[in-house]
Amino acid sequence: MSQFDFAIQAQLNQNSTEKYQVWIKSLLVEYEDPMYDYQMQKNNHSVVFKGSISEMVEYLKLTFYGCLESFKTRFSTLDF
C-alpha cells in the first residue's frame, strides 16, 4: 500500500489526517526540492530574499506593507 493510500485509509477509519504529512514530506523532499534546485541552476534566477520563515515574514511585511497601504488609500471605498 502506498503512503497516499495509507493516509486515505487512516482518514476514513480514524478520521485522522496526520498520515498525509508523511507522503507530502516525501513529495517535497524527494521531488520538489531537487526540482527547485535544478530550475534555479538551469535558469540562473536571481534570489530576492533568502532566510528563515520569521525573517521572510518580516521581509514581506517591510516590503509590501507600503504597497498595501497605498492600495487601501487609492481604493478606500472598498472594505478591507
PDB file of C-alpha atoms in Angstrom:
ATOM      1  CA  MET A   1       0.000   0.000   0.000  1.00  0.00           C
ATOM      2  CA  SER A   2       1.385   3.427  -0.913  1.00  0.00           C
ATOM      3  CA  GLN A   3       1.856   6.227   1.609  1.00  0.00           C
ATOM      4  CA  PHE A   4      -1.052   8.036  -0.026  1.00  0.00           C
ATOM      5  CA  ASP A   5      -3.357   5.004   0.223  1.00  0.00           C
ATOM      6  CA  PHE A   6      -2.319   4.522   3.848  1.00  0.00           C
ATOM      7  CA  ALA A   7      -3.184   8.169   4.573  1.00  0.00           C
ATOM      8  CA  ILE A   8      -6.601   7.820   2.957  1.00  0.00           C
ATOM      9  CA  GLN A   9      -7.346   4.682   4.975  1.00  0.00           C
ATOM     10  CA  ALA A  10      -6.281   6.436   8.206  1.00  0.00           C
ATOM     11  CA  GLN A  11      -8.570   9.331   7.381  1.00  0.00           C
ATOM     12  CA  LEU A  12     -11.519   7.078   6.574  1.00  0.00           C
ATOM     13  CA  ASN A  13     -11.030   4.702   9.508  1.00  0.00           C
ATOM     14  CA  GLN A  14      -9.741   7.038  12.213  1.00  0.00           C
ATOM     15  CA  ASN A  15     -10.820  10.469  10.954  1.00  0.00           C
ATOM     16  CA  SER A  16      -7.133  11.445  11.069  1.00  0.00           C
ATOM     17  CA  THR A  17      -5.177  13.439   8.520  1.00  0.00           C
ATOM     18  CA  GLU A  18      -1.780  13.032  10.232  1.00  0.00           C
ATOM     19  CA  LYS A  19      -0.604  10.351   7.801  1.00  0.00           C
ATOM     20  CA  TYR A  20      -0.812  12.820   4.910  1.00  0.00           C
ATOM     21  CA  GLN A  21       2.247  14.564   6.363  1.00  0.00           C
ATOM     22  CA  VAL A  22       4.371  11.502   5.532  1.00  0.00           C
ATOM     23  CA  TRP A  23       3.710  11.466   1.790  1.00  0.00           C
ATOM     24  CA  ILE A  24       3.612  15.252   1.497  1.00  0.00           C
ATOM     25  CA  LYS A  25       7.048  15.447   3.130  1.00  0.00           C
ATOM     26  CA  SER A  26       8.318  12.756   0.747  1.00  0.00           C
ATOM     27  CA  LEU A  27       6.917  14.661  -2.223  1.00  0.00           C
ATOM     28  CA  LEU A  28       8.612  17.883  -1.125  1.00  0.00           C
ATOM     29  CA  VAL A  29      11.973  16.368  -0.159  1.00  0.00           C
ATOM     30  CA  GLU A  30      12.319  13.807  -2.944  1.00  0.00           C
ATOM     31  CA  TYR A  31      10.799  15.749  -5.836  1.00  0.00           C
ATOM     32  CA  GLU A  32      10.111  19.430  -5.234  1.00  0.00           C
ATOM     33  CA  ASP A  33      13.388  20.340  -3.502  1.00  0.00           C
ATOM     34  CA  PRO A  34      15.601  18.745  -6.187  1.00  0.00           C
ATOM     35  CA  MET A  35      13.417  20.225  -8.959  1.00  0.00           C
ATOM     36  CA  TYR A  36      13.668  23.669  -7.370  1.00  0.00           C
ATOM     37  CA  ASP A  37      17.458  23.378  -7.164  1.00  0.00           C
ATOM     38  CA  TYR A  38      17.648  22.168 -10.763  1.00  0.00           C
ATOM     39  CA  GLN A  39      15.468  25.007 -12.071  1.00  0.00           C
ATOM     40  CA  MET A  40      17.399  27.618 -10.097  1.00  0.00           C
ATOM     41  CA  GLN A  41      20.697  26.397 -11.573  1.00  0.00           C
ATOM     42  CA  LYS A  42      19.349  25.888 -15.090  1.00  0.00           C
ATOM     43  CA  ASN A  43      17.614  29.246 -15.442  1.00  0.00           C
ATOM     44  CA  ASN A  44      20.003  31.345 -13.356  1.00  0.00           C
ATOM     45  CA  HIS A  45      17.236  33.067 -11.374  1.00  0.00           C
ATOM     46  CA  SER A  46      18.217  35.874  -9.072  1.00  0.00           C
ATOM     47  CA  VAL A  47      17.153  35.352  -5.476  1.00  0.00           C
ATOM     48  CA  VAL A  48      15.461  38.423  -3.997  1.00  0.00           C
ATOM     49  CA  PHE A  49      15.442  37.175  -0.409  1.00  0.00           C
ATOM     50  CA  LYS A  50      16.709  34.152   1.462  1.00  0.00           C
ATOM     51  CA  GLY A  51      16.169  33.468   5.158  1.00  0.00           C
ATOM     52  CA  SER A  52      14.172  31.680   7.840  1.00  0.00           C
ATOM     53  CA  ILE A  53      10.382  31.742   7.954  1.00  0.00           C
ATOM     54  CA  SER A  54      10.320  34.504  10.569  1.00  0.00           C
ATOM     55  CA  GLU A  55      12.857  36.534   8.569  1.00  0.00           C
ATOM     56  CA  MET A  56      10.767  36.050   5.449  1.00  0.00           C
ATOM     57  CA  VAL A  57       7.601  37.230   7.189  1.00  0.00           C
ATOM     58  CA  GLU A  58       9.400  40.351   8.417  1.00  0.00           C
ATOM     59  CA  TYR A  59      10.825  40.996   4.941  1.00  0.00           C
ATOM     60  CA  LEU A  60       7.380  40.681   3.351  1.00  0.00           C
ATOM     61  CA  LYS A  61       5.845  42.998   5.937  1.00  0.00           C
ATOM     62  CA  LEU A  62       8.509  45.637   5.327  1.00  0.00           C
ATOM     63  CA  THR A  63       8.447  45.239   1.559  1.00  0.00           C
ATOM     64  CA  PHE A  64       4.739  45.021   0.867  1.00  0.00           C
ATOM     65  CA  TYR A  65       3.100  46.896   3.732  1.00  0.00           C
ATOM     66  CA  GLY A  66       3.637  50.207   1.958  1.00  0.00           C
ATOM     67  CA  CYS A  67       2.093  48.786  -1.204  1.00  0.00           C
ATOM     68  CA  LEU A  68      -0.940  47.608   0.744  1.00  0.00           C
ATOM     69  CA  GLU A  69      -1.378  50.977   2.454  1.00  0.00           C
ATOM     70  CA  SER A  70      -1.112  52.765  -0.891  1.00  0.00           C
ATOM     71  CA  PHE A  71      -3.677  50.385  -2.367  1.00  0.00           C
ATOM     72  CA  LYS A  72      -6.040  50.948   0.570  1.00  0.00           C
ATOM     73  CA  THR A  73      -5.736  54.722   0.150  1.00  0.00           C
ATOM     74  CA  ARG A  74      -6.466  54.569  -3.572  1.00  0.00           C
ATOM     75  CA  PHE A  75      -9.415  52.243  -3.130  1.00  0.00           C
ATOM     76  CA  SER A  76     -10.713  53.468   0.213  1.00  0.00           C
ATOM     77  CA  THR A  77     -14.305  52.747  -0.764  1.00  0.00           C
ATOM     78  CA  LEU A  78     -13.581  49.017  -0.628  1.00  0.00           C
ATOM     79  CA  ASP A  79     -13.892  47.167   2.668  1.00  0.00           C
ATOM     80  CA  PHE A  80     -10.594  45.658   3.857  1.00  0.00           C
TER      81      PHE A  80
END
